[in-house]
Amino acid sequence: MALLFILGVLVFSYPFVVDSINNYYDQKAIEKLHKENQEEFKTKKTERLEEMKEINKKLAENKNTQNISGMGIVEDPFEAALTSKRTKKDQEYYKEHTIGAIFIPKIHVSLPLFDETNNTLLDVGATILQGSSYPIGGKDSHSVITGHSGLPDKKLFTDLEKLEKKDVIYIDVAGEKLAYEIETFKTVLPHELDDVKIQKGRDLITLVTCTPYMVNTHRLLVTAHRIPYVEEKMEKEKEQVQEYHKNRFRLFMLFFPILFSMIFYWMWRKFVYYQSGKYKYDFIFYIQRNNKPVVGETFVLTTGKKIVRKNKRKVTATSDINGEVRFSGIRGGKYTARHLKLKEVNAVRGYVYLLKDKQFVIRGKRKYFKVIKSKDGKKYILEMRKKK
């Protein structure tokens, strides 16, 4: 039963944990890239930016924008990625193709942005569709950014459907910081991608992902137009997204050790409970009234509501001159000692904590019960007052 429970916890939590871990390392990668870019772009920023601008200019001049070798803009970006074999690449490959990051605060998206779309890069982050503009701003540009939905180990663009009009998307590319406000949503068939063409005089981006969730028969297009980038406000929102993933990761790292410690403790207690039945222990407590021992009060031992019997006789014990109530030689387990006649007197419970112990650990309601430690061990005292 315990193993089934643990297995259930692992299966249920797997996608959340893996997504959290992946997102955490995404944030680390984005931070590392930003740091490297700060140094690298001092010398290469202008050169890289000019390359992108030149490509965007050629795309704007070509009204069809469908002549890119191997990937026309109206072709489905996911078809090959969903059917082709995954290939593992080294970190240098990802670094080479990383040009920035995309942030969507509303749905806690913070992903690396790659310069081309293929099955390897789609598994890791968001990608720019070949044949579309680079998201560096400027009129007569339309960047198509693709991302998977429904992967078992990463959410990526899974929550795009939760976005609404006027939600904001942030993009950092080649040192440029841009903001786009969502204006339209459209669900189309895989080959119906005419809406992602360049629109004269406009600066647009369109996010593309598979839909419905886990069915993937259609494509969701989320189009947004450029708005002014408010440095302080928008930088804060981006930082909050990154911190969200870091805190989520830390929470899982804290939660699972605690969870497994609790499961281990529960299993250990079950083990002790069943094994203790092979041994005998003394069930001892003391009763007092106004801090003085009470003599002659009889208690009966029960398991739940069932009275414990030995040779068909009730197992009872009567308090002596010291107020001690002793049940000797009781097999390990969980028991409750109740007053034989007075139901209004509070009961005490006992269980075996360690197999090597000689006595049961006794517990009762705090208001009527106390534990005194001494050299001889713990002394459990029940105050003889009627329960309210």
Coordinates of C-alpha atoms in Angstrom, one line a residue:
M1 CA 0.0 0.0 0.0
A2 CA 2.8 2.4 0.9
L3 CA 4.7 1.6 -2.2
L4 CA 1.6 2.2 -4.3
F5 CA 1.1 5.6 -2.6
I6 CA 4.7 6.6 -3.2
L7 CA 4.5 5.5 -6.8
G8 CA 1.3 7.5 -7.2
V9 CA 3.0 10.6 -5.7
L10 CA 5.9 10.2 -8.1
V11 CA 3.8 9.7 -11.2
F12 CA 1.5 12.6 -10.3
S13 CA 4.3 15.0 -9.4
Y14 CA 6.6 14.1 -12.3
P15 CA 5.5 16.7 -14.9
F16 CA 5.4 19.5 -12.3
V17 CA 8.8 18.7 -10.9
V18 CA 10.5 18.2 -14.2
D19 CA 8.9 21.4 -15.6
S20 CA 10.1 23.3 -12.5
I21 CA 13.7 22.0 -12.9
N22 CA 13.8 22.8 -16.6
N23 CA 12.4 26.3 -16.0
Y24 CA 14.9 26.9 -13.3
Y25 CA 17.8 26.0 -15.6
D26 CA 16.2 28.1 -18.3
Q27 CA 16.5 31.1 -16.0
K28 CA 20.1 30.3 -15.3
A29 CA 20.8 30.0 -19.0
I30 CA 19.0 33.3 -19.7
E31 CA 21.0 35.1 -17.0
K32 CA 24.3 33.6 -18.2
L33 CA 23.4 34.6 -21.8
H34 CA 22.6 38.2 -20.7
K35 CA 25.9 38.4 -18.8
E36 CA 27.8 37.1 -21.8
N37 CA 25.9 39.4 -24.2
Q38 CA 26.7 42.4 -22.1
E39 CA 30.4 41.7 -22.7
E40 CA 30.1 40.3 -26.3
F41 CA 27.7 42.9 -27.6
K42 CA 30.1 45.7 -26.7
T43 CA 32.0 44.7 -29.9
K44 CA 29.5 42.5 -31.8
K45 CA 26.1 44.1 -31.0
T46 CA 26.1 46.5 -33.9
E47 CA 27.3 43.8 -36.3
R48 CA 24.7 41.2 -35.3
L49 CA 21.9 43.7 -35.2
E50 CA 22.8 45.0 -38.7
E51 CA 22.7 41.4 -40.0
M52 CA 19.2 41.0 -38.6
K53 CA 18.0 44.3 -40.0
E54 CA 19.3 43.4 -43.4
I55 CA 17.4 40.1 -43.4
N56 CA 14.3 41.9 -42.3
K57 CA 14.7 44.4 -45.0
K58 CA 14.9 41.7 -47.7
L59 CA 11.9 40.0 -46.3
A60 CA 9.9 43.3 -46.4
E61 CA 10.9 43.8 -50.0
N62 CA 9.8 40.3 -50.9
K63 CA 6.1 40.5 -50.7
N64 CA 5.6 36.7 -50.7
T65 CA 8.2 36.0 -48.1
Q66 CA 8.0 32.3 -48.9
N67 CA 11.3 31.6 -50.6
I68 CA 13.4 30.4 -47.7
S69 CA 15.1 27.1 -48.6
G70 CA 13.6 24.1 -46.7
M71 CA 10.9 26.1 -44.9
G72 CA 8.4 28.4 -46.5
I73 CA 6.5 30.7 -44.2
V74 CA 3.2 29.1 -45.0
E75 CA 4.4 25.6 -44.1
D76 CA 3.6 24.1 -40.7
P77 CA 6.6 24.6 -38.3
F78 CA 5.7 21.6 -36.1
E79 CA 5.1 18.9 -38.7
A80 CA 8.8 17.9 -39.0
A81 CA 9.5 18.5 -35.3
L82 CA 6.7 16.1 -34.3
T83 CA 7.7 13.3 -36.6
S84 CA 11.5 13.5 -36.8
K85 CA 14.0 11.9 -34.4
R86 CA 15.3 14.0 -31.5
T87 CA 19.1 14.6 -31.5
K88 CA 21.0 15.6 -28.5
K89 CA 23.3 18.6 -28.9
D90 CA 26.0 20.0 -26.7
Q91 CA 25.7 23.3 -24.9
E92 CA 27.8 25.1 -27.6
Y93 CA 25.1 24.3 -30.2
Y94 CA 22.4 25.9 -28.0
K95 CA 24.6 28.9 -27.3
E96 CA 25.3 29.4 -31.0
H97 CA 21.6 29.5 -31.8
T98 CA 20.4 31.6 -28.8
I99 CA 19.7 35.2 -29.7
G100 CA 17.7 36.3 -26.7
A101 CA 14.7 35.5 -24.5
I102 CA 10.9 35.8 -24.5
F103 CA 8.9 36.7 -21.4
I104 CA 5.1 36.5 -21.0
P105 CA 4.4 37.6 -17.4
K106 CA 0.7 36.6 -17.5
I107 CA 1.4 32.9 -17.8
H108 CA 4.9 32.9 -16.2
V109 CA 6.8 32.2 -19.5
S110 CA 10.5 32.9 -19.5
L111 CA 12.3 31.0 -22.2
P112 CA 15.4 31.2 -24.3
L113 CA 14.8 32.4 -27.9
F114 CA 16.5 30.6 -30.8
D115 CA 17.2 31.8 -34.3
E116 CA 15.7 28.9 -36.2
T117 CA 12.9 26.3 -35.8
N118 CA 13.9 22.6 -35.6
N119 CA 12.9 19.7 -33.5
T120 CA 16.0 20.0 -31.2
L121 CA 15.5 23.7 -30.4
L122 CA 11.7 23.4 -30.0
D123 CA 12.2 20.9 -27.2
V124 CA 14.1 23.5 -25.2
G125 CA 12.6 26.9 -25.8
A126 CA 10.9 29.3 -28.3
T127 CA 12.1 29.5 -31.9
I128 CA 11.9 32.0 -34.7
L129 CA 10.4 30.5 -37.8
Q130 CA 12.6 30.6 -40.9
G131 CA 11.3 33.0 -43.4
S132 CA 9.9 35.4 -40.9
S133 CA 11.4 38.6 -39.5
Y134 CA 13.7 38.8 -36.5
P135 CA 12.0 40.4 -33.5
I136 CA 14.1 43.5 -33.4
G137 CA 11.5 46.0 -34.1
G138 CA 10.8 48.2 -37.1
K139 CA 8.0 48.7 -39.6
D140 CA 7.2 46.1 -42.2
S141 CA 8.3 43.3 -39.9
H142 CA 6.4 40.2 -38.7
S143 CA 8.3 37.8 -36.5
V144 CA 6.8 34.3 -36.1
I145 CA 7.8 32.7 -32.8
T146 CA 7.0 29.0 -32.3
G147 CA 6.8 26.9 -29.2
H148 CA 5.5 23.4 -28.2
S149 CA 2.5 22.7 -26.1
G150 CA 1.8 19.7 -23.9
L151 CA 5.3 18.3 -23.5
P152 CA 5.5 16.0 -20.5
D153 CA 8.6 17.7 -19.1
K154 CA 8.1 21.4 -20.1
K155 CA 5.1 23.7 -20.4
L156 CA 6.7 26.1 -22.9
F157 CA 3.7 27.6 -24.8
T158 CA 1.1 25.3 -23.2
D159 CA -0.7 28.1 -21.5
L160 CA -1.0 30.5 -24.4
E161 CA -4.8 29.9 -24.4
K162 CA -5.0 31.6 -21.0
L163 CA -3.8 34.9 -22.5
E164 CA -6.2 37.7 -23.3
K165 CA -6.2 40.8 -25.5
K166 CA -3.9 43.6 -24.2
D167 CA -1.6 41.1 -22.3
V168 CA 2.0 42.0 -22.9
I169 CA 4.9 40.0 -24.4
Y170 CA 8.5 41.1 -23.8
I171 CA 11.4 40.2 -26.1
D172 CA 15.2 40.7 -25.5
V173 CA 17.2 40.2 -28.7
A174 CA 20.7 41.3 -29.5
G175 CA 20.6 43.8 -26.7
E176 CA 17.2 45.2 -27.9
K177 CA 14.3 45.3 -25.4
L178 CA 10.9 45.2 -27.0
A179 CA 7.3 45.0 -25.8
Y180 CA 4.3 43.8 -27.7
E181 CA 0.6 44.0 -26.8
I182 CA -1.7 41.1 -27.9
E183 CA -4.4 42.1 -30.3
T184 CA -5.8 38.9 -31.9
F185 CA -6.2 35.1 -31.4
K186 CA -6.9 32.8 -34.2
T187 CA -7.1 29.0 -34.5
V188 CA -6.3 27.6 -37.9
L189 CA -5.4 24.3 -39.6
P190 CA -1.6 23.5 -39.9
H191 CA -1.4 24.8 -43.5
E192 CA -3.4 28.0 -42.9
L193 CA -0.6 30.3 -41.9
D194 CA -1.3 33.2 -44.3
D195 CA -2.0 35.5 -41.2
V196 CA 1.7 35.5 -40.3
K197 CA 2.7 37.4 -43.4
I198 CA 4.2 40.9 -43.2
Q199 CA 1.7 43.7 -43.0
K200 CA 2.7 47.0 -44.5
G201 CA 3.8 49.7 -42.0
R202 CA 3.3 47.4 -39.0
D203 CA 5.6 45.9 -36.4
L204 CA 4.2 42.5 -35.3
I205 CA 5.0 39.2 -33.7
T206 CA 2.8 36.1 -33.8
L207 CA 3.2 33.2 -31.3
V208 CA 2.3 29.8 -32.8
T209 CA 1.7 26.6 -31.0
C210 CA -0.3 23.4 -31.3
T211 CA -3.9 23.1 -30.2
P212 CA -6.1 21.6 -28.7
Y213 CA -4.0 20.3 -25.8
M214 CA -2.5 16.9 -26.5
V215 CA -4.5 16.6 -29.8
N216 CA -2.5 19.0 -31.9
T217 CA -4.8 19.0 -35.0
H218 CA -4.8 22.8 -35.2
R219 CA -2.5 25.8 -34.6
L220 CA -3.1 28.7 -32.3
L221 CA -1.9 32.1 -33.6
V222 CA -1.5 34.9 -31.0
T223 CA -0.6 38.1 -32.7
A224 CA 0.7 41.3 -30.9
H225 CA 1.7 44.7 -32.0
R226 CA 4.7 46.8 -30.8
I227 CA 4.2 49.2 -27.9
P228 CA 6.6 51.5 -26.1
Y229 CA 9.0 49.8 -23.7
V230 CA 8.7 51.3 -20.2
E231 CA 12.1 50.3 -18.7
E232 CA 11.4 50.3 -15.0
K233 CA 7.9 48.8 -15.0
M234 CA 8.7 46.1 -17.6
E235 CA 12.1 45.1 -16.3
K236 CA 10.4 44.5 -12.9
E237 CA 7.7 42.3 -14.5
K238 CA 10.4 40.2 -16.3
E239 CA 12.4 39.8 -13.1
Q240 CA 9.2 38.6 -11.3
V241 CA 8.7 35.9 -14.0
Q242 CA 12.2 34.7 -13.5
E243 CA 11.9 34.8 -9.7
Y244 CA 8.6 32.8 -10.0
H245 CA 10.4 29.9 -11.6
K246 CA 13.3 30.0 -9.2
N247 CA 11.0 30.1 -6.1
R248 CA 8.9 27.3 -7.6
F249 CA 12.1 25.2 -8.0
R250 CA 13.2 26.0 -4.4
L251 CA 9.7 25.1 -3.1
F252 CA 9.8 21.7 -4.8
M253 CA 13.3 21.0 -3.5
L254 CA 12.1 21.8 0.0
F255 CA 8.7 20.0 -0.4
F256 CA 10.0 16.6 -1.6
P257 CA 12.5 15.9 1.2
I258 CA 9.8 16.8 3.7
L259 CA 7.2 14.6 1.9
F260 CA 9.5 11.6 1.7
S261 CA 10.6 12.1 5.3
M262 CA 6.9 11.9 6.3
I263 CA 6.3 8.8 4.1
F264 CA 9.4 7.2 5.6
Y265 CA 8.2 8.0 9.1
W266 CA 4.8 6.6 8.4
M267 CA 6.3 3.4 7.0
W268 CA 8.6 3.1 10.0
R269 CA 5.6 3.6 12.4
K270 CA 3.7 0.9 10.6
F271 CA 6.7 -1.4 10.8
V272 CA 7.0 -0.9 14.6
Y273 CA 3.3 -1.3 15.1
Y274 CA 3.2 -4.7 13.4
Q275 CA 6.5 -6.0 14.8
S276 CA 5.6 -4.9 18.3
G277 CA 2.8 -7.4 18.4
K278 CA 5.5 -10.1 18.8
Y279 CA 6.7 -8.6 22.1
K280 CA 5.1 -7.7 25.4
Y281 CA 5.2 -4.3 27.2
D282 CA 3.9 -2.7 30.3
F283 CA 1.1 -0.1 30.0
I284 CA 1.6 2.2 33.0
F285 CA 0.2 5.6 34.1
Y286 CA -0.7 7.4 37.3
I287 CA -3.9 9.1 38.4
Q288 CA -4.2 12.0 40.7
R289 CA -6.8 14.4 42.1
N290 CA -5.5 17.8 43.2
N291 CA -1.9 16.5 42.9
K292 CA -2.6 13.6 45.2
P293 CA -2.6 9.9 44.3
V294 CA -6.1 8.3 43.8
V295 CA -6.5 4.7 45.1
G296 CA -8.9 2.1 43.9
E297 CA -9.9 3.4 40.5
T298 CA -10.3 0.6 37.9
F299 CA -9.5 1.0 34.2
V300 CA -10.2 -1.4 31.4
L301 CA -8.0 -1.8 28.3
T302 CA -9.6 -1.4 24.8
T303 CA -8.6 -1.4 21.2
G304 CA -10.9 1.2 19.6
K305 CA -14.3 0.4 21.1
K306 CA -13.5 -3.3 21.6
I307 CA -12.6 -4.4 25.1
V308 CA -9.4 -6.4 25.4
R309 CA -9.9 -9.8 26.9
K310 CA -7.6 -12.5 28.2
N311 CA -9.1 -16.0 28.8
K312 CA -12.5 -14.4 28.1
R313 CA -12.0 -12.0 31.0
K314 CA -11.7 -8.2 30.7
V315 CA -8.1 -6.9 31.1
T316 CA -8.4 -4.4 33.9
A317 CA -6.0 -2.6 36.3
T318 CA -6.7 -0.8 39.6
S319 CA -4.7 2.2 40.9
D320 CA -2.6 1.4 44.0
I321 CA -1.5 3.6 46.9
N322 CA 0.8 5.6 44.6
G323 CA -2.0 6.1 42.1
E324 CA -0.2 3.7 39.7
V325 CA -2.4 1.9 37.1
R326 CA -0.3 -1.0 35.6
F327 CA -1.3 -3.4 32.8
S328 CA 1.6 -5.8 32.7
G329 CA 2.7 -8.0 29.8
I330 CA 0.6 -6.5 27.1
R331 CA 1.3 -7.3 23.5
G332 CA 2.5 -4.4 21.4
G333 CA 0.0 -2.4 19.4
K334 CA -2.3 0.6 20.1
Y335 CA -4.5 0.6 23.2
T336 CA -6.8 2.9 25.1
A337 CA -7.3 2.7 28.9
R338 CA -10.8 3.8 30.0
H339 CA -12.4 4.1 33.4
L340 CA -14.4 0.9 34.0
K341 CA -17.5 2.7 35.4
L342 CA -17.1 6.5 34.9
K343 CA -17.4 7.3 31.2
E344 CA -16.9 11.0 32.0
V345 CA -13.3 10.4 33.1
N346 CA -10.8 11.1 30.4
A347 CA -9.1 8.1 28.7
V348 CA -5.4 7.7 27.9
R349 CA -3.9 6.1 24.8
G350 CA -0.8 4.0 24.5
Y351 CA 1.5 2.9 21.7
V352 CA 5.0 1.4 21.3
Y353 CA 7.5 3.9 20.0
L354 CA 10.6 1.6 19.8
L355 CA 10.6 -2.1 19.7
K356 CA 13.4 -2.2 22.4
D357 CA 11.2 -0.2 24.9
K358 CA 9.8 -1.9 27.9
Q359 CA 6.7 0.4 28.3
F360 CA 4.1 1.9 26.2
V361 CA 4.3 5.7 25.4
I362 CA 1.1 7.1 27.0
R363 CA -0.8 10.1 25.7
G364 CA -3.9 12.0 26.9
K365 CA -5.7 15.3 26.6
R366 CA -3.3 18.1 27.6
K367 CA -5.8 19.7 30.0
Y368 CA -6.0 16.5 32.1
F369 CA -2.6 14.9 31.3
K370 CA 1.0 15.6 32.0
V371 CA 4.4 13.9 31.5
I372 CA 7.1 14.1 34.2
K373 CA 10.7 13.2 33.3
S374 CA 12.9 11.5 35.9
K375 CA 16.0 9.4 36.1
D376 CA 13.9 6.3 35.9
G377 CA 12.1 7.4 32.8
K378 CA 8.9 9.2 32.0
K379 CA 6.0 9.3 34.4
Y380 CA 2.5 9.7 32.8
I381 CA 0.0 11.3 35.1
L382 CA -3.8 11.6 34.5
E383 CA -5.7 14.2 36.5
M384 CA -9.0 12.6 37.7
R385 CA -11.4 15.3 36.7
K386 CA -14.6 14.9 34.7
K387 CA -14.2 15.8 31.1
K388 CA -16.3 18.8 30.0

